[in-house]
Structures are given as C-alpha cells and as structure tokens.
Short mmCIF file of C-alpha atoms in Angstrom, two decimals:
data_model
loop_
_atom_site.label_atom_id
_atom_site.label_comp_id
_atom_site.label_asym_id
_atom_site.label_seq_id
_atom_site.Cartn_x
_atom_site.Cartn_y
_atom_site.Cartn_z
CA UNK A 1187 88.59 156.97 109.40
CA UNK A 1188 91.01 155.20 107.34
CA UNK A 1189 94.62 155.74 108.16
CA UNK A 1190 97.04 157.06 105.74
CA UNK A 1191 98.29 155.12 103.06
CA UNK A 1192 101.87 153.59 104.05
CA UNK A 1193 104.59 154.73 101.41
CA UNK A 1194 106.82 152.28 99.79
CA UNK A 1195 110.39 153.63 99.52
CA UNK A 1196 112.04 152.79 96.11
CA UNK A 1197 115.86 152.37 96.36
CA UNK A 1198 117.77 152.82 93.57
CA UNK A 1199 121.70 153.35 92.35
CA UNK A 1200 122.64 156.52 91.18
CA UNK A 1201 123.21 155.09 87.74
CA UNK A 1202 119.60 153.72 87.65
CA UNK A 1203 118.51 157.24 88.68
CA UNK A 1204 120.46 158.82 85.96
CA UNK A 1205 119.17 156.81 83.34
CA UNK A 1206 115.56 156.83 84.70
CA UNK A 1207 115.99 160.91 84.95
CA UNK A 1208 116.98 161.14 81.43
CA UNK A 1209 113.79 159.07 80.42
CA UNK A 1210 111.26 161.05 81.97
CA UNK A 1211 112.53 164.45 81.12
CA UNK A 1212 111.94 163.07 77.42
CA UNK A 1213 108.57 161.79 78.62
CA UNK A 1214 108.91 158.27 76.94
CA UNK A 1215 110.34 154.99 78.35
CA UNK A 1216 110.83 154.07 74.22
CA UNK A 1217 114.57 154.42 74.48
CA UNK A 1218 115.40 153.24 77.78
CA UNK A 1219 113.20 150.33 77.71
CA UNK A 1220 114.51 149.19 74.36
CA UNK A 1221 117.89 149.04 75.54
CA UNK A 1222 116.88 147.43 78.92
CA UNK A 1223 115.05 144.96 77.04
CA UNK A 1224 118.04 143.20 75.82
CA UNK A 1225 119.60 143.20 79.38
CA UNK A 1226 116.83 141.67 80.84
CA UNK A 1227 116.53 138.74 78.23
CA UNK A 1228 120.03 138.13 78.50
CA UNK A 1229 119.95 137.97 82.51
CA UNK A 1230 117.24 135.01 81.85
CA UNK A 1231 119.13 133.05 79.48
CA UNK A 1232 122.73 133.42 81.12
CA UNK A 1233 124.17 130.03 81.02
CA UNK A 1234 125.81 128.18 83.83
CA UNK A 1235 127.79 124.97 83.22
CA UNK A 1236 128.83 123.32 86.15
CA UNK A 1237 131.50 120.37 86.06
CA UNK A 1238 130.96 117.57 88.93
CA UNK A 1239 133.77 114.88 89.22
CA UNK A 1240 135.32 112.44 91.90
CA UNK A 1241 136.06 108.75 91.81
CA UNK A 1242 133.53 105.95 91.43
CA UNK A 1243 130.82 105.80 94.24
CA UNK A 1244 131.30 109.17 96.00
CA UNK A 1245 127.77 110.31 95.11
CA UNK A 1246 128.15 112.42 92.09
CA UNK A 1247 124.95 111.74 90.47
CA UNK A 1248 123.14 112.19 94.10
CA UNK A 1249 124.35 115.35 94.39
CA UNK A 1250 123.52 116.69 90.90
CA UNK A 1251 120.22 115.46 91.54
CA UNK A 1252 119.85 117.37 94.82
CA UNK A 1253 121.14 120.50 93.51
CA UNK A 1254 118.40 120.07 91.00
CA UNK A 1255 116.03 119.47 94.11
CA UNK A 1256 115.14 116.02 92.36
CA UNK A 1257 114.84 112.74 93.88
CA UNK A 1258 116.24 109.35 92.44
CA UNK A 1259 112.83 108.40 91.07
CA UNK A 1260 112.11 111.85 89.70
CA UNK A 1261 111.85 112.10 86.01
CA UNK A 1262 114.97 113.59 84.51
CA UNK A 1263 116.82 112.72 87.80
CA UNK A 1264 120.47 111.15 87.05
CA UNK A 1265 120.58 107.33 87.63
CA UNK A 1266 122.00 106.54 90.93
CA UNK A 1267 123.31 103.19 92.51
CA UNK A 1268 125.49 100.45 90.39
CA UNK A 1269 125.44 102.15 87.27
CA UNK A 1270 128.21 101.91 84.85
CA UNK A 1271 130.67 105.04 84.91
CA UNK A 1272 130.19 107.21 82.15
CA UNK A 1273 133.11 107.98 79.43
CA UNK A 1274 132.22 111.24 78.25
CA UNK A 1275 130.34 114.24 80.32
CA UNK A 1276 126.58 113.81 80.89
CA UNK A 1277 124.57 117.25 81.16
CA UNK A 1278 121.63 117.50 83.16
CA UNK A 1279 119.59 120.47 82.90
CA UNK A 1280 118.05 122.07 85.79
CA UNK A 1281 114.12 121.21 85.50
CA UNK A 1282 113.11 124.95 86.05
CA UNK A 1283 116.12 126.62 84.39
CA UNK A 1284 117.15 124.80 81.49
CA UNK A 1285 120.15 127.35 81.11
CA UNK A 1286 121.84 125.87 84.20
CA UNK A 1287 123.54 122.70 83.68
CA UNK A 1288 125.19 120.40 86.14
CA UNK A 1289 127.75 117.80 84.25
CA UNK A 1290 128.40 114.46 85.35
CA UNK A 1291 131.72 114.08 84.48
CA UNK A 1292 133.84 111.00 83.92
CA UNK A 1293 135.28 109.57 87.30
CA UNK A 1294 138.71 110.05 88.42
CA UNK A 1295 141.29 107.69 89.89
CA UNK A 1296 140.41 105.09 87.23
CA UNK A 1297 143.37 103.19 85.74
CA UNK A 1298 146.10 105.11 83.89
CA UNK A 1299 144.45 108.41 84.87
CA UNK A 1300 146.41 111.65 84.32
CA UNK A 1301 144.87 114.77 85.30
CA UNK A 1302 146.33 116.92 82.67
CA UNK A 1303 144.72 114.52 79.77
CA UNK A 1304 141.55 114.46 81.80
CA UNK A 1305 140.94 118.02 81.63
CA UNK A 1306 141.74 117.94 77.74
CA UNK A 1307 139.26 115.09 77.49
CA UNK A 1308 136.44 116.96 79.30
CA UNK A 1309 137.18 120.35 77.10
CA UNK A 1310 137.82 122.05 80.51
CA UNK A 1311 137.07 125.61 79.16
CA UNK A 1312 133.45 124.66 78.73
CA UNK A 1313 132.66 124.99 82.66
CA UNK A 1314 132.30 127.95 84.88
CA UNK A 1315 133.55 126.15 87.96
CA UNK A 1316 134.25 122.63 89.42
CA UNK A 1317 133.01 120.61 92.20
CA UNK A 1318 135.24 117.73 93.09
CA UNK A 1319 133.64 115.08 95.34
CA UNK A 1320 135.01 112.78 98.05
CA UNK A 1321 133.31 110.35 100.21
CA UNK A 1322 136.32 109.82 102.49
CA UNK A 1323 139.78 111.38 102.52
CA UNK A 1324 141.16 113.92 99.84
CA UNK A 1325 144.24 112.49 98.01
CA UNK A 1326 146.88 113.87 96.08
CA UNK A 1327 144.74 112.74 93.11
CA UNK A 1328 142.30 115.49 93.93
CA UNK A 1329 145.01 117.86 94.76
CA UNK A 1330 146.60 117.21 91.22
CA UNK A 1331 143.39 117.69 89.71
CA UNK A 1332 142.65 120.85 91.36
CA UNK A 1333 146.33 122.18 90.56
CA UNK A 1334 145.36 121.88 86.70
CA UNK A 1335 142.21 123.27 87.03
CA UNK A 1336 143.59 126.29 88.80
CA UNK A 1337 146.24 126.63 85.93
CA UNK A 1338 143.38 126.60 83.39
CA UNK A 1339 141.86 129.87 85.56
CA UNK A 1340 138.79 127.78 86.89
CA UNK A 1341 137.34 127.89 90.45
CA UNK A 1342 137.49 124.53 92.56
CA UNK A 1343 135.13 123.56 95.50
CA UNK A 1344 135.98 120.44 97.75
CA UNK A 1345 133.24 118.60 98.77
CA UNK A 1346 132.95 115.88 101.16
CA UNK A 1347 129.65 113.64 100.42
CA UNK A 1348 128.26 111.48 102.89
CA UNK A 1349 129.07 113.23 106.26
CA UNK A 1350 126.07 111.74 107.71
CA UNK A 1351 127.43 108.24 107.55
CA UNK A 1352 130.99 109.75 108.99
CA UNK A 1353 128.94 111.35 111.85
CA UNK A 1354 127.02 107.92 112.46
CA UNK A 1355 130.12 105.70 112.47
CA UNK A 1356 131.80 108.04 114.96
CA UNK A 1357 128.50 108.12 117.03
CA UNK A 1358 128.62 104.50 117.28
CA UNK A 1359 132.27 104.52 118.45
CA UNK A 1360 131.33 107.61 121.11
CA UNK A 1361 128.02 106.67 122.35
CA UNK A 1362 128.35 108.81 125.53
CA UNK A 1363 130.62 111.26 124.42
CA UNK A 1364 129.51 112.16 121.15
CA UNK A 1365 129.63 115.63 119.94
CA UNK A 1366 128.30 116.38 116.46
CA UNK A 1367 129.80 120.12 116.39
CA UNK A 1368 133.47 118.71 117.34
CA UNK A 1369 133.10 115.68 115.14
CA UNK A 1370 132.49 117.92 112.23
CA UNK A 1371 135.26 120.29 112.99
CA UNK A 1372 137.75 117.22 113.13
CA UNK A 1373 136.54 115.98 109.84
CA UNK A 1374 137.05 119.38 108.40
CA UNK A 1375 140.39 119.79 109.47
CA UNK A 1376 141.41 116.43 108.44
CA UNK A 1377 140.11 117.69 104.62
CA UNK A 1378 142.26 120.96 105.05
CA UNK A 1379 145.46 118.93 106.33
CA UNK A 1380 145.08 116.21 103.63
CA UNK A 1381 144.79 118.81 100.76
CA UNK A 1382 147.77 121.04 102.20
CA UNK A 1383 149.84 118.51 102.41
CA UNK A 1384 149.44 117.74 98.83
CA UNK A 1385 150.01 121.29 97.71
CA UNK A 1386 146.50 122.90 97.66
CA UNK A 1387 146.67 126.19 99.30
CA UNK A 1388 143.64 127.55 100.81
CA UNK A 1389 141.30 124.82 99.98
CA UNK A 1390 137.37 125.73 100.06
CA UNK A 1391 135.99 122.66 101.84
CA UNK A 1392 132.43 121.75 102.15
CA UNK A 1393 130.93 119.10 104.41
CA UNK A 1394 127.61 117.84 103.03
CA UNK A 1395 124.86 115.05 102.94
CA UNK A 1396 123.17 114.81 99.81
CA UNK A 1397 119.73 113.66 101.55
CA UNK A 1398 119.87 116.23 104.12
CA UNK A 1399 120.47 119.28 102.45
CA UNK A 1400 119.64 121.84 104.91
CA UNK A 1401 122.01 120.37 107.10
CA UNK A 1402 126.06 120.82 107.10
CA UNK A 1403 127.55 122.88 104.69
CA UNK A 1404 125.32 122.48 101.41
CA UNK A 1405 123.56 125.87 102.42
CA UNK A 1406 127.17 127.47 103.05
CA UNK A 1407 128.24 125.91 99.59
CA UNK A 1408 125.29 127.99 97.67
CA UNK A 1409 126.19 131.06 99.82
CA UNK A 1410 129.70 130.68 98.67
CA UNK A 1411 129.28 130.16 94.91
CA UNK A 1412 126.55 132.90 94.90
CA UNK A 1413 129.64 135.59 96.13
CA UNK A 1414 132.16 133.93 93.82
CA UNK A 1415 130.31 133.68 90.60
CA UNK A 1416 130.16 137.09 88.16
CA UNK A 1417 127.04 139.04 88.88
CA UNK A 1418 125.00 137.72 85.94
CA UNK A 1419 125.71 134.46 86.84
CA UNK A 1420 125.34 134.41 90.43
CA UNK A 1421 121.59 135.77 89.34
CA UNK A 1422 121.14 132.42 87.45
CA UNK A 1423 122.52 130.02 90.20
CA UNK A 1424 120.78 131.82 92.84
CA UNK A 1425 117.40 131.20 91.23
CA UNK A 1426 118.26 127.73 90.59
CA UNK A 1427 119.42 127.13 94.01
CA UNK A 1428 116.82 124.68 96.09
CA UNK A 1429 115.03 126.40 99.24
CA UNK A 1430 116.94 124.87 101.83
CA UNK A 1431 117.95 127.75 104.18
CA UNK A 1432 116.41 131.16 105.22
CA UNK A 1433 119.63 132.79 104.26
CA UNK A 1434 119.35 131.43 100.81
CA UNK A 1435 115.86 132.56 100.66
CA UNK A 1436 116.77 135.94 101.94
CA UNK A 1437 119.57 135.98 99.02
CA UNK A 1438 117.27 134.94 96.60
CA UNK A 1439 114.61 137.40 97.46
CA UNK A 1440 117.41 140.39 97.43
CA UNK A 1441 118.51 139.08 94.00
CA UNK A 1442 115.12 139.88 92.56
CA UNK A 1443 114.82 143.02 94.27
CA UNK A 1444 118.21 143.94 92.40
CA UNK A 1445 116.76 143.63 89.38
CA UNK A 1446 113.05 145.25 90.07
CA UNK A 1447 113.94 148.59 88.51
CA UNK A 1448 114.77 147.14 85.04
CA UNK A 1449 111.59 145.02 85.06
CA UNK A 1450 109.78 147.91 85.66
CA UNK A 1451 111.41 150.30 83.10
CA UNK A 1452 111.07 147.62 80.53
CA UNK A 1453 107.14 147.04 81.57
CA UNK A 1454 106.30 150.56 81.28
CA UNK A 1455 107.90 150.92 77.74
CA UNK A 1456 107.11 147.62 75.82
CA UNK A 1457 103.90 147.21 74.16
CA UNK A 1458 102.65 149.21 76.97
CA UNK A 1459 98.70 149.50 77.58
CA UNK A 1460 96.43 151.80 79.78
CA UNK A 1461 95.11 150.60 82.84
CA UNK A 1462 92.42 153.25 83.05
CA UNK A 1463 91.30 152.74 86.77
CA UNK A 1464 94.39 154.30 87.72
CA UNK A 1465 95.98 155.87 84.76
CA UNK A 1466 99.19 153.60 84.62
CA UNK A 1467 100.65 152.54 81.50
CA UNK A 1468 102.80 149.14 81.53
CA UNK A 1469 102.78 145.70 79.67
CA UNK A 1470 100.66 143.68 81.69
CA UNK A 1471 101.70 140.28 79.89
CA UNK A 1472 105.13 140.93 80.75
CA UNK A 1473 104.20 141.59 84.29
CA UNK A 1474 102.42 138.23 84.20
CA UNK A 1475 105.42 136.29 82.84
CA UNK A 1476 107.63 137.82 85.77
CA UNK A 1477 105.35 137.11 88.54
CA UNK A 1478 104.90 133.60 87.41
CA UNK A 1479 108.99 133.16 87.07
CA UNK A 1480 109.42 134.67 90.67
CA UNK A 1481 106.69 132.05 91.97
CA UNK A 1482 108.70 129.23 90.27
CA UNK A 1483 111.67 130.11 91.76
CA UNK A 1484 110.24 130.12 95.32
CA UNK A 1485 108.93 126.66 94.68
CA UNK A 1486 105.26 128.43 95.06
CA UNK A 1487 103.52 126.38 91.82
CA UNK A 1488 101.09 123.52 92.36
CA UNK A 1489 103.69 120.74 90.96
CA UNK A 1490 106.45 121.95 93.38
CA UNK A 1491 104.17 122.03 96.29
CA UNK A 1492 103.01 118.47 95.63
CA UNK A 1493 106.69 117.30 95.27
CA UNK A 1494 107.49 118.70 98.45
CA UNK A 1495 104.67 117.41 100.18
CA UNK A 1496 105.11 113.73 98.69
CA UNK A 1497 108.65 113.70 99.85
CA UNK A 1498 108.29 115.19 103.29
CA UNK A 1499 105.39 113.09 104.06
CA UNK A 1500 103.06 116.17 104.50
CA UNK A 1501 99.49 116.81 103.10
CA UNK A 1502 99.85 119.01 100.39
CA UNK A 1503 96.67 121.10 101.62
CA UNK A 1504 98.97 121.89 105.02
CA UNK A 1505 101.41 123.38 102.64
CA UNK A 1506 99.19 125.25 100.48
CA UNK A 1507 97.54 126.79 103.69
CA UNK A 1508 100.75 128.56 104.51
CA UNK A 1509 100.83 130.35 101.22
CA UNK A 1510 99.03 133.60 101.18
CA UNK A 1511 100.23 134.60 97.65
CA UNK A 1512 98.93 133.26 94.53
CA UNK A 1513 100.56 130.19 92.93
CA UNK A 1514 102.22 130.65 89.61
CA UNK A 1515 99.37 128.83 87.55
CA UNK A 1516 96.92 131.14 89.14
CA UNK A 1517 98.37 134.38 88.00
CA UNK A 1518 96.40 135.88 85.10
CA UNK A 1519 96.12 139.51 83.59
CA UNK A 1520 93.01 140.18 85.77
CA UNK A 1521 94.91 139.78 89.12
CA UNK A 1522 97.73 141.57 87.86
CA UNK A 1523 95.42 144.84 87.16
CA UNK A 1524 94.12 144.09 90.99
CA UNK A 1525 97.51 144.01 92.19
CA UNK A 1526 98.63 147.26 90.50
CA UNK A 1527 95.32 148.86 91.70
CA UNK A 1528 96.37 147.76 95.17
CA UNK A 1529 99.99 149.31 94.75
CA UNK A 1530 98.60 152.49 93.36
CA UNK A 1531 96.70 152.90 97.03
CA UNK A 1532 99.98 153.11 98.50
CA UNK A 1533 101.97 155.81 96.71
CA UNK A 1534 105.82 155.12 96.25
CA UNK A 1535 108.30 157.38 97.35
CA UNK A 1536 110.66 158.13 94.74
CA UNK A 1537 114.20 159.33 95.18
CA UNK A 1538 114.54 163.00 95.64
CA UNK A 1539 116.48 163.32 92.24
CA UNK A 1540 113.35 161.86 90.41
CA UNK A 1541 110.43 163.60 92.78
CA UNK A 1542 110.09 166.29 90.03
CA UNK A 1543 109.45 163.88 87.70
CA UNK A 1544 106.85 161.96 89.43
CA UNK A 1545 104.06 162.55 86.91
CA UNK A 1546 106.07 161.10 84.41
CA UNK A 1547 107.44 158.07 86.69
CA UNK A 1548 103.86 157.29 88.33
CA UNK A 1549 103.70 154.15 85.93
CA UNK A 1550 107.33 152.92 86.99
CA UNK A 1551 106.67 153.84 90.61
CA UNK A 1552 103.40 151.75 90.77
CA UNK A 1553 104.68 148.82 89.11
CA UNK A 1554 107.82 148.99 91.11
CA UNK A 1555 105.66 149.04 94.14
CA UNK A 1556 103.56 145.95 93.03
CA UNK A 1557 106.61 143.97 92.01
CA UNK A 1558 108.06 144.60 95.36
CA UNK A 1559 105.08 143.97 97.71
CA UNK A 1560 104.88 140.42 95.68
CA UNK A 1561 108.37 139.45 96.22
CA UNK A 1562 108.21 140.39 99.84
CA UNK A 1563 105.04 138.23 100.16
CA UNK A 1564 106.70 135.15 98.55
CA UNK A 1565 109.52 135.30 100.32
CA UNK A 1566 107.42 135.10 103.59
CA UNK A 1567 105.48 131.94 101.97
CA UNK A 1568 108.73 130.42 101.23
CA UNK A 1569 110.13 130.71 104.73
CA UNK A 1570 106.79 129.56 106.36
CA UNK A 1571 106.95 126.03 103.83
CA UNK A 1572 110.75 125.99 105.08
CA UNK A 1573 109.96 126.17 108.62
CA UNK A 1574 107.27 123.35 108.38
CA UNK A 1575 108.50 120.87 106.16
CA UNK A 1576 112.50 121.09 107.07
CA UNK A 1577 112.62 122.13 110.63
CA UNK A 1578 114.41 118.91 111.81
CA UNK A 1579 116.92 119.36 109.05
CA UNK A 1580 117.76 122.96 109.66
CA UNK A 1581 121.38 124.41 109.47
CA UNK A 1582 123.23 124.58 112.57
CA UNK A 1583 122.38 128.33 114.17
CA UNK A 1584 119.13 129.39 112.38
CA UNK A 1585 116.26 130.50 114.24
CA UNK A 1586 113.72 128.17 115.17
CA UNK A 1587 110.72 130.03 114.11
CA UNK A 1588 111.88 133.40 112.95
CA UNK A 1589 111.48 134.65 109.62
CA UNK A 1590 113.85 137.12 108.20
CA UNK A 1591 112.64 140.62 107.28
CA UNK A 1592 115.89 142.03 106.12
CA UNK A 1593 117.35 141.05 102.73
CA UNK A 1594 121.06 140.19 103.24
CA UNK A 1595 122.89 141.42 100.12
CA UNK A 1596 126.54 142.09 99.45
CA UNK A 1597 126.39 142.24 95.93
CA UNK A 1598 126.57 145.60 93.44
CA UNK A 1599 123.48 146.63 91.51
CA UNK A 1600 123.00 146.37 87.86
#
C-alpha cells in the first residue's frame, strides 16, 4: 500500500495571507493578480549600478569580470592587462541580468586628481554603491574618496585585491612557520589601521582574490551587500551573484522562496488556463518562464555548465550527471503540467486562516507547492556542482561535503 502523501506547509506573512483571503472570498484572482503583476515585473527589472574604482593596475577589470562570472577570454568580458585607462565610466552588464551593471570608473591617483571633482565627473548620484579596490595598502587618497562618497550618501566597500599574491609572498619569507589564517588577519588589521589613521570610521574591508572567488572574503562581500541593499535591489544582486559558496546558494534559494507566493498569485490570475487532469487553473506559459529563470540563476543551463566544465577542466558529462532537475532549455509546457500534477498529489497545508478557503485556493496551493519543490531541487543540484568543482577553493569553515537543507535568511518578505 502506498504511503500517505507528505504535506508541504505553505508559509506566508500576515500581509500575504490578508491579501489572499480577500481574494479567495471574492472567488477571483483578477484584482490581486492585476495589482501584483506590476510588482512582479518591477522585481525582474530592478536596476543596480555598481561603481568600481581604484588606482591603475589594482584589478578593476578582473574584479568586474569575476563578479559577472566571466573569464578574460569570454565574450563581453572587460579587457584586462596593459590597457589604456578609460577617461569615462564604462558599463558592463551582467550577461544574465542586463539591469545589473558594474561600471569601470576612471582610475584614481592620477596627476591632478581631486576626489570632489572626480565625483562630479562620474555623476556620483547614478550609482547605488561603490567598491574601492587596492592591491597593496590603503592610503589617504582612498580615505578622501570614501569621505566624499559618504557625504553623497553612498555606501563604500574597501576591497584588497590580489590577496593570493600577498599570501604567497609571505609564505616565501616564512616557509616553516607560515599560517594562512594569521597572515590574513594581519593583512586585514593593517588595512583597518591605515584607513582609520586616514579618518575612516569602521571601514568595511574585504580581502579577495579575483581568481579564487570561493576563498577569502569574496563570499562575505556578497553576503554583506545582500544585507545592506534595500529589499528590491538585494533580490537583483543576489540572483546575479556567482555560485561561489554554499551560504550564498542558500540565500539565493531563500530570496526565490520569499517571492513564490507572488508568482503563484499572478500565475493563477493572469491569462490562466484550466489543467483538466487536476482541476487547476493557472498560466502555464508564465510558469515556464519563471522556472527557466530560476535555472539560469542557479547556473543550470547548458551553456553555463559547459563554461564551468571548461574552466574547471572537468568533463561536462560529470557535471550534468549531478543535475537531477531539468536544465533551462529543457523546460516546456508539457513538463510544467507534469510537475503540477505531481504537486497536486502532495496536498500543501495552507495557513489556518485560509483553510476554509481551500477550495478557492487550490490552484494557488498547487502552483506554490510545485514552485517550492522545484527551487529546493535546483538548489540541491547547484550545491552538488559547487562541491564537485570548487572543493579545493572552498571558503574556510564550510562543510567538506554537507549540502545545507535550511535556508538562512534575515530579510523580510514583500
């Protein structure tokens, strides 16, 4: 005898429950979905502009490529090496999220440089926050620029690039007594003291290697920006962040789950069609688009897997064997219908305030359950790929093989 289908609890905020209850009582999603469709569209099109600056040769272009998960020989990568310094800001859109743009700003520290004039030249109000890079020590020049950025009400993050080179130099001078953790702490303290001496209070400092993203502070930089940005921009930022740590993958998953109620409500009221096998009414085309988007964010598409395999010197078949979910290009209407049928076989447990409305909320509940299961499965696939490809570059403190099951989130829901 088959076991009892496992229930999936739907967790919603009080405001979300209130909106849905009103909708269920009216017996129609049209009013709610019409209002929320605009919200969903705005989330997908939120713009994020990041200003990246520093002196010549500190690795601005390499940093911009790294965040966009591009190597220097990839199409659309910012030119690196001995290239002429640009005199005007140069935008580089994220290859998957065109509204997320990293700007390669003119170098600082040039003759006749003045921080106040520099901000006028780059039109400081255009950017959401700034990253100041240095490849050695931070100087009063960096502090002066940060001072004027703060006066313009902009957040500033100090990034010490090329820390892998710093550590190797220290290793060469201390072959017997080298301790990486102690060396990193000393580098960090030197950066803090240099900036404090130049008048910067509580500087946010991150030690990174543009070529070893999952080591050192690059994942921490991603987490910090996610927490500091407003809710809408943090959503765009997090989806665009490369999959370089288990913690970031879990936060990416949590960000998606926060908005499943919104997607479900819109899908059940916007150009919905009936799925006769399970008496569910929803917009299957919209769900196809959403599932494809989730796959792209987790890197579960053919082109992404091939690029990762190429750069990691791994056969793409090895990575593909770790993926249990369909890739983005494999998702079609027929498959979404099948996933909905599977979801309907495991009745979701609605919040108690909506139980009496369950008949009207059946479509919403099934769609939500399907999306939640799909996101959970994709996150598991992404974790397995991270373990396989980047094990040797994992940040300190991460589990050797454990894949997190619980989302870590401190952000409120919409």
